PDB file of N, CA and C in Angstrom:
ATOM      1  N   UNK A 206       0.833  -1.170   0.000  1.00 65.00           N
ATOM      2  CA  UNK A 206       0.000   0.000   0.000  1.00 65.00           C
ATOM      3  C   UNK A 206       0.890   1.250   0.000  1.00 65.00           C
ATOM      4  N   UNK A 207       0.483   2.173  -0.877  1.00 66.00           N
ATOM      5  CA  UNK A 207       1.277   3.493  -0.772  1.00 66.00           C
ATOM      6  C   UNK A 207       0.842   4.408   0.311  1.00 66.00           C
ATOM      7  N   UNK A 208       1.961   5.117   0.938  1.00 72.00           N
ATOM      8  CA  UNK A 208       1.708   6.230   1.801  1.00 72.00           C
ATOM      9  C   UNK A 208       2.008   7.717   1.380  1.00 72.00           C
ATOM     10  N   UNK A 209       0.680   8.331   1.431  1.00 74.00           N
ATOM     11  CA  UNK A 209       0.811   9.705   0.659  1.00 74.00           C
ATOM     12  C   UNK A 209       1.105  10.614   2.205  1.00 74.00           C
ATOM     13  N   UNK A 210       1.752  11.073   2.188  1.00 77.00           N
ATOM     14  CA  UNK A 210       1.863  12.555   3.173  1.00 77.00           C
ATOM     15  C   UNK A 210       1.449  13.296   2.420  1.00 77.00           C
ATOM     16  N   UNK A 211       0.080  14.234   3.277  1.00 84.00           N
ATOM     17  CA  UNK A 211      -0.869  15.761   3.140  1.00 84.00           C
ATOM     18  C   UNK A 211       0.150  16.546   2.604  1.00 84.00           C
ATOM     19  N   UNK A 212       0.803  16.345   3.830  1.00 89.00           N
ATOM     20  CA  UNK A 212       1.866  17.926   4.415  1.00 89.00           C
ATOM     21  C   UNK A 212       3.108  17.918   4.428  1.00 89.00           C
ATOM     22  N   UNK A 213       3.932  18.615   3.967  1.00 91.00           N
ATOM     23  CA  UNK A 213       5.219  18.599   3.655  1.00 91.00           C
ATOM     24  C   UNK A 213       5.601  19.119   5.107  1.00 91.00           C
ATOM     25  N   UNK A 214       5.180  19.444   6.047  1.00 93.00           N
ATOM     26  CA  UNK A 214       5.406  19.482   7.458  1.00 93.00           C
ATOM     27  C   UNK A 214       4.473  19.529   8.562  1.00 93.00           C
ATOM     28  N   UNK A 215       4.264  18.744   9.740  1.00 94.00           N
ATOM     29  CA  UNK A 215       3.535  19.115  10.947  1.00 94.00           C
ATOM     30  C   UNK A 215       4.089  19.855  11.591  1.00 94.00           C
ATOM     31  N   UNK A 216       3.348  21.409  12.374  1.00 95.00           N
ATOM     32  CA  UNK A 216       3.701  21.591  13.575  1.00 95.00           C
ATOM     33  C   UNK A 216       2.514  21.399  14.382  1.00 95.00           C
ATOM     34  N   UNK A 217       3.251  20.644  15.548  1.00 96.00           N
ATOM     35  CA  UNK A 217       2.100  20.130  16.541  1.00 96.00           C
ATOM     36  C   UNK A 217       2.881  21.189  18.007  1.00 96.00           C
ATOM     37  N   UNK A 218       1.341  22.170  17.844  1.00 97.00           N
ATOM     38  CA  UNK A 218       2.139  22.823  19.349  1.00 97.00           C
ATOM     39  C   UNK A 218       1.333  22.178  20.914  1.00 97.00           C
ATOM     40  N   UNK A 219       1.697  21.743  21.831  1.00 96.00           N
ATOM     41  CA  UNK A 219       0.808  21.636  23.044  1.00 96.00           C
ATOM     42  C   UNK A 219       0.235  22.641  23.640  1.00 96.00           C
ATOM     43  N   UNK A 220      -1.084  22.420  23.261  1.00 96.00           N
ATOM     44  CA  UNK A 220      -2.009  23.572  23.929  1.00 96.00           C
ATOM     45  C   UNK A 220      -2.930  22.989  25.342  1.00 96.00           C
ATOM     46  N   UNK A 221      -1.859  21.970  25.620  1.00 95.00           N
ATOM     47  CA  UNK A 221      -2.822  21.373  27.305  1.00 95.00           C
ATOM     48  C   UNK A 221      -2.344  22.125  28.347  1.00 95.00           C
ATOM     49  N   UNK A 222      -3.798  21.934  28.518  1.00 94.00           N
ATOM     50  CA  UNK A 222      -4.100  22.914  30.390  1.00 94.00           C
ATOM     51  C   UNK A 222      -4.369  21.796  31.620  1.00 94.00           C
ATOM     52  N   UNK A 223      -3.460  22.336  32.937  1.00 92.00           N
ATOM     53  CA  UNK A 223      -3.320  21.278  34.293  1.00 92.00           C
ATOM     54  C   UNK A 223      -4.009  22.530  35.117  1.00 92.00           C
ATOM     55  N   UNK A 224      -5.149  22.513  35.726  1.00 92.00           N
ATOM     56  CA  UNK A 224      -5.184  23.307  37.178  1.00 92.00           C
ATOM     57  C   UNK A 224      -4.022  23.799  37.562  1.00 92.00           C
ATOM     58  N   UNK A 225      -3.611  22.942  38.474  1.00 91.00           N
ATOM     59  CA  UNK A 225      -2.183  23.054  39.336  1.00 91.00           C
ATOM     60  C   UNK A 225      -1.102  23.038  38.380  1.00 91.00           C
ATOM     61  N   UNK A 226       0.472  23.511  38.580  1.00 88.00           N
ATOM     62  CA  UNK A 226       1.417  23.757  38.383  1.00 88.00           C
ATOM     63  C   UNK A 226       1.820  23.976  36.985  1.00 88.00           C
ATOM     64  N   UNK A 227       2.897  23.764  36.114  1.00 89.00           N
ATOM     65  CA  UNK A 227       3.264  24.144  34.899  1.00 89.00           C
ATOM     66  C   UNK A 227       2.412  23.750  33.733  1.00 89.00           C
ATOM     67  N   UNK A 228       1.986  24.195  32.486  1.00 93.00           N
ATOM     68  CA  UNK A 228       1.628  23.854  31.825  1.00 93.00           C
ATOM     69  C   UNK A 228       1.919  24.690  30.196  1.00 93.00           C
ATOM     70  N   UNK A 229       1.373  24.323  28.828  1.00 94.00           N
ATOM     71  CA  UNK A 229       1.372  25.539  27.668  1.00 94.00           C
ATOM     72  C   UNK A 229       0.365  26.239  27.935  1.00 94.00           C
ATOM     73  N   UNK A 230      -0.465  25.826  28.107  1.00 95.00           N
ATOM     74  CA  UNK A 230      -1.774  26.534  28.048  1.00 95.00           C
ATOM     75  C   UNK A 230      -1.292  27.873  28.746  1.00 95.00           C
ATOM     76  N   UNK A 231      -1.353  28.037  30.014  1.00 95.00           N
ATOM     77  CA  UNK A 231      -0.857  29.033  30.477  1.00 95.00           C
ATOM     78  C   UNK A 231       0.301  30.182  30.406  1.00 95.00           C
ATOM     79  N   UNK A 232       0.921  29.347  29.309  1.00 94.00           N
ATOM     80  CA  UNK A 232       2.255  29.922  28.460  1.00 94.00           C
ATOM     81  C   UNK A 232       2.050  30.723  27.605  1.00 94.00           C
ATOM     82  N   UNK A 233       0.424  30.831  26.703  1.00 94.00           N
ATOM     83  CA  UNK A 233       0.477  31.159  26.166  1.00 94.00           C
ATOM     84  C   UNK A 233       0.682  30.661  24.325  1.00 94.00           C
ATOM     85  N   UNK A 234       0.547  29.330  24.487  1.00 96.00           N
ATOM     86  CA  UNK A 234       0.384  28.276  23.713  1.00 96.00           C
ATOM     87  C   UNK A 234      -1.192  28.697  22.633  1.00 96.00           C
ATOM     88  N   UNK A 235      -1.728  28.894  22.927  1.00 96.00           N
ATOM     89  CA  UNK A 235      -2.603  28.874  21.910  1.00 96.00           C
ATOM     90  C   UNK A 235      -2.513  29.862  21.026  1.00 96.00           C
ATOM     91  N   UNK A 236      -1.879  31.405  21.458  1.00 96.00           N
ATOM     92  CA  UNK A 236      -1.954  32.106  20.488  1.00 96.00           C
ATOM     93  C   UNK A 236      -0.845  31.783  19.443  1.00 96.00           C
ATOM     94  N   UNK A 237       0.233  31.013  20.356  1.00 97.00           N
ATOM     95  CA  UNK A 237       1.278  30.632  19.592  1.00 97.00           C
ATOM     96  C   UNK A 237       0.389  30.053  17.874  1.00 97.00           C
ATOM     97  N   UNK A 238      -0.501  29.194  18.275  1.00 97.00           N
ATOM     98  CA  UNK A 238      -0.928  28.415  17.176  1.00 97.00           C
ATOM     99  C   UNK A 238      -1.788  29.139  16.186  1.00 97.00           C
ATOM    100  N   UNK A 239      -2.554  30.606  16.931  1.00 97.00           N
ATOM    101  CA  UNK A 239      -3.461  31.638  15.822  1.00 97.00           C
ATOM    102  C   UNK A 239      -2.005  32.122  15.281  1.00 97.00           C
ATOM    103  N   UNK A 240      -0.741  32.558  15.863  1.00 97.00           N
ATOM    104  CA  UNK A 240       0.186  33.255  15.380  1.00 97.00           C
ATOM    105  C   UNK A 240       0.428  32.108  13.873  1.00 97.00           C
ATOM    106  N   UNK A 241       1.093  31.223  14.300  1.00 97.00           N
ATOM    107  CA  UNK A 241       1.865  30.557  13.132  1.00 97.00           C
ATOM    108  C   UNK A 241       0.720  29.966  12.290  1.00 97.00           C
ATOM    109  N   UNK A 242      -0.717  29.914  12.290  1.00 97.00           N
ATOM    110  CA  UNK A 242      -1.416  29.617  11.356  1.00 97.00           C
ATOM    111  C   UNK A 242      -1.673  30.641  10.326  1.00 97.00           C
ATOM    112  N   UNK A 243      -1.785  32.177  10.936  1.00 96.00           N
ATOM    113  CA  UNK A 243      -1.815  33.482   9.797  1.00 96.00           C
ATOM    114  C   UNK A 243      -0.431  33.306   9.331  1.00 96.00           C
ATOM    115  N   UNK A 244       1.089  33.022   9.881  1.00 96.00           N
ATOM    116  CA  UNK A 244       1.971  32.984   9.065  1.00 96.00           C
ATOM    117  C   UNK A 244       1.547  31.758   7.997  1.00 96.00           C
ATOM    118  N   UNK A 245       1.307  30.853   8.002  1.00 96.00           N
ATOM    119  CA  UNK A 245       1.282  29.961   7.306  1.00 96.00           C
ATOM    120  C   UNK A 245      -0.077  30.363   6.048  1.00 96.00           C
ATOM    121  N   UNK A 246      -0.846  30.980   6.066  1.00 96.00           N
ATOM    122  CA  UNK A 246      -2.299  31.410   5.267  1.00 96.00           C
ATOM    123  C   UNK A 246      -1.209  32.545   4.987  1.00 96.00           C
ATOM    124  N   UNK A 247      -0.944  33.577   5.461  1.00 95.00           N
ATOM    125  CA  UNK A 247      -0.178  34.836   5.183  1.00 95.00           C
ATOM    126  C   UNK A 247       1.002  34.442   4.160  1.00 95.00           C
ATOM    127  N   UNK A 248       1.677  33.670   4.123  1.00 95.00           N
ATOM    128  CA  UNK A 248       3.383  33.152   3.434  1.00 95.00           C
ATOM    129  C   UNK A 248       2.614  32.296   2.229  1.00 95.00           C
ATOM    130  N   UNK A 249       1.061  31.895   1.979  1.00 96.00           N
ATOM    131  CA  UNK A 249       0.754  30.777   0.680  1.00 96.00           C
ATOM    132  C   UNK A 249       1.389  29.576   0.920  1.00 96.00           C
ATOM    133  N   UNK A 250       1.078  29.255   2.337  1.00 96.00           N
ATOM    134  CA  UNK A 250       2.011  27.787   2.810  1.00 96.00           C
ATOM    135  C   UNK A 250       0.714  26.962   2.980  1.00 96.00           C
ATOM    136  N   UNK A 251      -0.988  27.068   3.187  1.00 94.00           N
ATOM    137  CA  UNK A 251      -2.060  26.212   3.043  1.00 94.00           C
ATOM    138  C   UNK A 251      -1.623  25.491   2.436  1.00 94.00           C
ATOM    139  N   UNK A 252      -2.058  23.802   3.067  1.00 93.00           N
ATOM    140  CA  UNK A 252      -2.051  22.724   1.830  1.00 93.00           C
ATOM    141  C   UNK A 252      -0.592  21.919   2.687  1.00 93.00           C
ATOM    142  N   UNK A 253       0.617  23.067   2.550  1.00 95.00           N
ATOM    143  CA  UNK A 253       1.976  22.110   2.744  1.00 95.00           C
ATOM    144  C   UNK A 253       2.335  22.000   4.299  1.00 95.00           C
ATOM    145  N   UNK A 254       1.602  23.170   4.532  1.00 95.00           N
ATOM    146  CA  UNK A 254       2.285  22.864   6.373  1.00 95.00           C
ATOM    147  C   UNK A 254       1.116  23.410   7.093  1.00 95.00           C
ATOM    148  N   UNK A 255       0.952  22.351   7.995  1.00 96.00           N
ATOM    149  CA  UNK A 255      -0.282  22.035   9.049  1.00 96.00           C
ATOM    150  C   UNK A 255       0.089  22.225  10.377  1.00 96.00           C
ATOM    151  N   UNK A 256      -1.053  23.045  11.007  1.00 97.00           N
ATOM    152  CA  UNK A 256      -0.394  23.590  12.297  1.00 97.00           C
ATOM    153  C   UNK A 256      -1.466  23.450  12.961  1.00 97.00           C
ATOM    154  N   UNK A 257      -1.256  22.218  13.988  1.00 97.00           N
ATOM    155  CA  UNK A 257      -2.256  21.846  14.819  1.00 97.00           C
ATOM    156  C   UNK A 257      -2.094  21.193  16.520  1.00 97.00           C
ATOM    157  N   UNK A 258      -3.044  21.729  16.979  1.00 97.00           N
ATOM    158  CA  UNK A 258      -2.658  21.636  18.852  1.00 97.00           C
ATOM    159  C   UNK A 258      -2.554  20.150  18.943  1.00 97.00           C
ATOM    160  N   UNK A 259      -1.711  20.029  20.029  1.00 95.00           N
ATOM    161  CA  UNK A 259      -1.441  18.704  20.739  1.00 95.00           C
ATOM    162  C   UNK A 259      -1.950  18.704  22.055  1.00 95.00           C
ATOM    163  N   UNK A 260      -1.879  17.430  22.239  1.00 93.00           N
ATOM    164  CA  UNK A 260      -1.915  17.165  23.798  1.00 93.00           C
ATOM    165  C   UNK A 260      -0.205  17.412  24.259  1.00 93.00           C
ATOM    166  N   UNK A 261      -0.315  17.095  25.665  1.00 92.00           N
ATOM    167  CA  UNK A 261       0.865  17.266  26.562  1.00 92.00           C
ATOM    168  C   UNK A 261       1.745  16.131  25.728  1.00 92.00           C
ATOM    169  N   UNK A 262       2.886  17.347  25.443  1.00 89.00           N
ATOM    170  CA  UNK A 262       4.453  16.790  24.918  1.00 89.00           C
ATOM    171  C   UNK A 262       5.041  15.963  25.598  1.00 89.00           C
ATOM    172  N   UNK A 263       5.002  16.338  27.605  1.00 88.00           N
ATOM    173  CA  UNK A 263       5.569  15.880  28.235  1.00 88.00           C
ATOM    174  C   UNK A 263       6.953  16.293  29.083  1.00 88.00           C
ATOM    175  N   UNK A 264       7.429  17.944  28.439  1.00 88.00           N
ATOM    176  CA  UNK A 264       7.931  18.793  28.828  1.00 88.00           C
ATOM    177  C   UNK A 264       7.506  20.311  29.961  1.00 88.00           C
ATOM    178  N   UNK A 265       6.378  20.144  30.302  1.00 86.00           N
ATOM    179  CA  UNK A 265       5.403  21.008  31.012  1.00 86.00           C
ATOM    180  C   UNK A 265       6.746  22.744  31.400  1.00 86.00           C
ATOM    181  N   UNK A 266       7.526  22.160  32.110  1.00 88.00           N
ATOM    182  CA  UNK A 266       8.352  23.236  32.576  1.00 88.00           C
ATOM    183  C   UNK A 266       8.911  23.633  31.475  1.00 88.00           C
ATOM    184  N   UNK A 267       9.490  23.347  30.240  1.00 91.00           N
ATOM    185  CA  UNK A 267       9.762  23.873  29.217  1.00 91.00           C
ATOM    186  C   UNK A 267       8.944  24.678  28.573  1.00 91.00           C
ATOM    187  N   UNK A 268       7.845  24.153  28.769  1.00 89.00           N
ATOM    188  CA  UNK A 268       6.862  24.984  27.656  1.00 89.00           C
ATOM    189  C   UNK A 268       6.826  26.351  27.209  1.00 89.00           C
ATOM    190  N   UNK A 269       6.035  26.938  26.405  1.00 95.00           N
ATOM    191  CA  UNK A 269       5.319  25.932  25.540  1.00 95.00           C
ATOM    192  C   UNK A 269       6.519  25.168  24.091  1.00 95.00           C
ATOM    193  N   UNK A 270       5.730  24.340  24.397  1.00 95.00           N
ATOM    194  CA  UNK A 270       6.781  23.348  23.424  1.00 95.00           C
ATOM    195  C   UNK A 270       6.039  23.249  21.310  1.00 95.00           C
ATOM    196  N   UNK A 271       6.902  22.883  20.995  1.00 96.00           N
ATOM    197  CA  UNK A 271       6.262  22.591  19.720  1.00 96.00           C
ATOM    198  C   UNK A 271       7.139  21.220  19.378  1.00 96.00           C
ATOM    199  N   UNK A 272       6.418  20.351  18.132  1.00 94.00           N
ATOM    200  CA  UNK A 272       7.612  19.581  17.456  1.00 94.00           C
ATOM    201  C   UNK A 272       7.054  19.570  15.873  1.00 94.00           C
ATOM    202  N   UNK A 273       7.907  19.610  15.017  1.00 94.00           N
ATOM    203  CA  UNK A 273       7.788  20.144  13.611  1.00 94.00           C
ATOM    204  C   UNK A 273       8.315  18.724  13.001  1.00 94.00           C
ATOM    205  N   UNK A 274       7.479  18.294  12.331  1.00 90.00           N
ATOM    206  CA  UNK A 274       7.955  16.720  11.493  1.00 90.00           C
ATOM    207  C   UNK A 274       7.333  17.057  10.145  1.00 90.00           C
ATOM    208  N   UNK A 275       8.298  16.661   9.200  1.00 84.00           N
ATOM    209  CA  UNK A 275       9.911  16.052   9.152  1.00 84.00           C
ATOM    210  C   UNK A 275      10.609  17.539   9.029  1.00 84.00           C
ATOM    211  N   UNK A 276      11.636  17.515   9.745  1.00 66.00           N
ATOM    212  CA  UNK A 276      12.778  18.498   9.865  1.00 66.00           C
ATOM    213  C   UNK A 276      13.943  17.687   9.601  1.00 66.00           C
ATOM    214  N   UNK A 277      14.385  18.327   8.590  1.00 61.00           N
ATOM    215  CA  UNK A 277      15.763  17.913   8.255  1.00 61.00           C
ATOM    216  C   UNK A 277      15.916  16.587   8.246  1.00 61.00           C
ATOM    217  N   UNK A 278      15.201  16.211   7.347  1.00 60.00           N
ATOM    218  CA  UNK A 278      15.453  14.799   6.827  1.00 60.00           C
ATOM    219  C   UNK A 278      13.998  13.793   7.442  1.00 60.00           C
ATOM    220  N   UNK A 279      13.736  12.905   8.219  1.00 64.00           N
ATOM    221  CA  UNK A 279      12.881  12.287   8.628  1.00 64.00           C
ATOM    222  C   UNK A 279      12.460  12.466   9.630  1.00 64.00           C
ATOM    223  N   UNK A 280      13.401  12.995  10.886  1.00 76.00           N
ATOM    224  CA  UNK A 280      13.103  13.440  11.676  1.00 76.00           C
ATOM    225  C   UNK A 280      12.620  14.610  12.330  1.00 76.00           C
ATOM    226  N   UNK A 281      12.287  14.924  13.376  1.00 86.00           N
ATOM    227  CA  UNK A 281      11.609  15.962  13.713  1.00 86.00           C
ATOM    228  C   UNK A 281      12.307  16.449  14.844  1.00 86.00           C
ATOM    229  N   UNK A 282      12.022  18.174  14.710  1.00 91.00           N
ATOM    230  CA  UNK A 282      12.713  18.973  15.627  1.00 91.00           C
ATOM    231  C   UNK A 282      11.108  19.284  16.779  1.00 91.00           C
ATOM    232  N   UNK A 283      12.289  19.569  18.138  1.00 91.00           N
ATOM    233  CA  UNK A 283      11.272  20.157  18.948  1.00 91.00           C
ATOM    234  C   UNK A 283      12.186  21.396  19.629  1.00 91.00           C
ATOM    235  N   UNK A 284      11.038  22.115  19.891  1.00 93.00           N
ATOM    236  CA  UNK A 284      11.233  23.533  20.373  1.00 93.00           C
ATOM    237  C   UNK A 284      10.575  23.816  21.304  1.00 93.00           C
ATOM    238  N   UNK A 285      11.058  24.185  22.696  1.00 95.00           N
ATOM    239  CA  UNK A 285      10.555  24.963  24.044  1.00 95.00           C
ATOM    240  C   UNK A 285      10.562  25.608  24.328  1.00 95.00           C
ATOM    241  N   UNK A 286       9.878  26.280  25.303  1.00 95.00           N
ATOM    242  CA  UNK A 286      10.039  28.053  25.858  1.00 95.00           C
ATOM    243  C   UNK A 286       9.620  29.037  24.589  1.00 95.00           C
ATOM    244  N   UNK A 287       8.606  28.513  23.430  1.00 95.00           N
ATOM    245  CA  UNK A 287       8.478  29.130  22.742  1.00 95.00           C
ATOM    246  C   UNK A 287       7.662  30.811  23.209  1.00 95.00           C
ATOM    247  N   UNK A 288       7.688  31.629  22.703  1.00 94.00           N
ATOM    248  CA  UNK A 288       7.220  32.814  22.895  1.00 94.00           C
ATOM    249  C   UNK A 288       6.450  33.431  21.494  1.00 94.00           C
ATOM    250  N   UNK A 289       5.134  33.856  21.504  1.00 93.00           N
ATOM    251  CA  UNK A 289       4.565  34.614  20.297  1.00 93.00           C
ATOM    252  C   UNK A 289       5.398  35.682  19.489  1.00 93.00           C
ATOM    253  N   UNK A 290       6.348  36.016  20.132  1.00 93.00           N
ATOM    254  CA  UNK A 290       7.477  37.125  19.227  1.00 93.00           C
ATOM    255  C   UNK A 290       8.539  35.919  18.549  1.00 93.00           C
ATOM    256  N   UNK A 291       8.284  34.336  19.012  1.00 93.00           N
ATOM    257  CA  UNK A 291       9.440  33.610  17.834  1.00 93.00           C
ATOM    258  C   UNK A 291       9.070  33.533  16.722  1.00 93.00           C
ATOM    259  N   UNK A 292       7.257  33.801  16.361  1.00 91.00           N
ATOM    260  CA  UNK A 292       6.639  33.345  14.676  1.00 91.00           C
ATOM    261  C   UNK A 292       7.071  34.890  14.440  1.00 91.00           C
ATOM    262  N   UNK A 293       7.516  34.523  13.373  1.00 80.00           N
ATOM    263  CA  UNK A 293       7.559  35.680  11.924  1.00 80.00           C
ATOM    264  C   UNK A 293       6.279  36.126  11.132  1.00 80.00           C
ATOM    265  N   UNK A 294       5.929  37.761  11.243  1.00 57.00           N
ATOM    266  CA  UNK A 294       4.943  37.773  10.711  1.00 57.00           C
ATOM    267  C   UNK A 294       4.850  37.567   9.607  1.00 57.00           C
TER     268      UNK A 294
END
């Protein structure tokens, strides 16, 4: 069976929320994801790169986290402590 990939990249950012102690949500994680979706509609990137919330990465104190697949070859990069001033408008 053939495997078609959509998207020439995922970013999956964690947009989970804990009551108690660290989390993205509270980081500020979601706008992260309105931010890099107008870059992505804004740049004519619809179609190749998909930008969609996750559950918990598993990094909570890092957050907010992202991971971008495939980066550089098959694998995938992840990124923490992201901040809404890292997307490019």
């Amino acid at each position: 069976m053939e495997q078609h990939q959509p998207y020439e990249k995922l970013i999956s950012v964690c947009t989970n929320f804990r009551e108690e102690g660290s989390c993205c949500a509270k980081r500020g994680s979601k706008d992260i994801v309105e931010a890099l979706k107008d870059y992505v509609k804004k740049n004519g990137l619809k179609g190749k790169i998909r930008v969609a919330r996750s559950g918990c990465l598993g990094l909570c104190e890092m957050g907010p986290n992202i991971a971008v697949y495939p980066d550089g070859g098959s694998s995938g990069t992840w990124y923490k402590g992201v901040q809404i001033g890292d997307v490019r408008a």
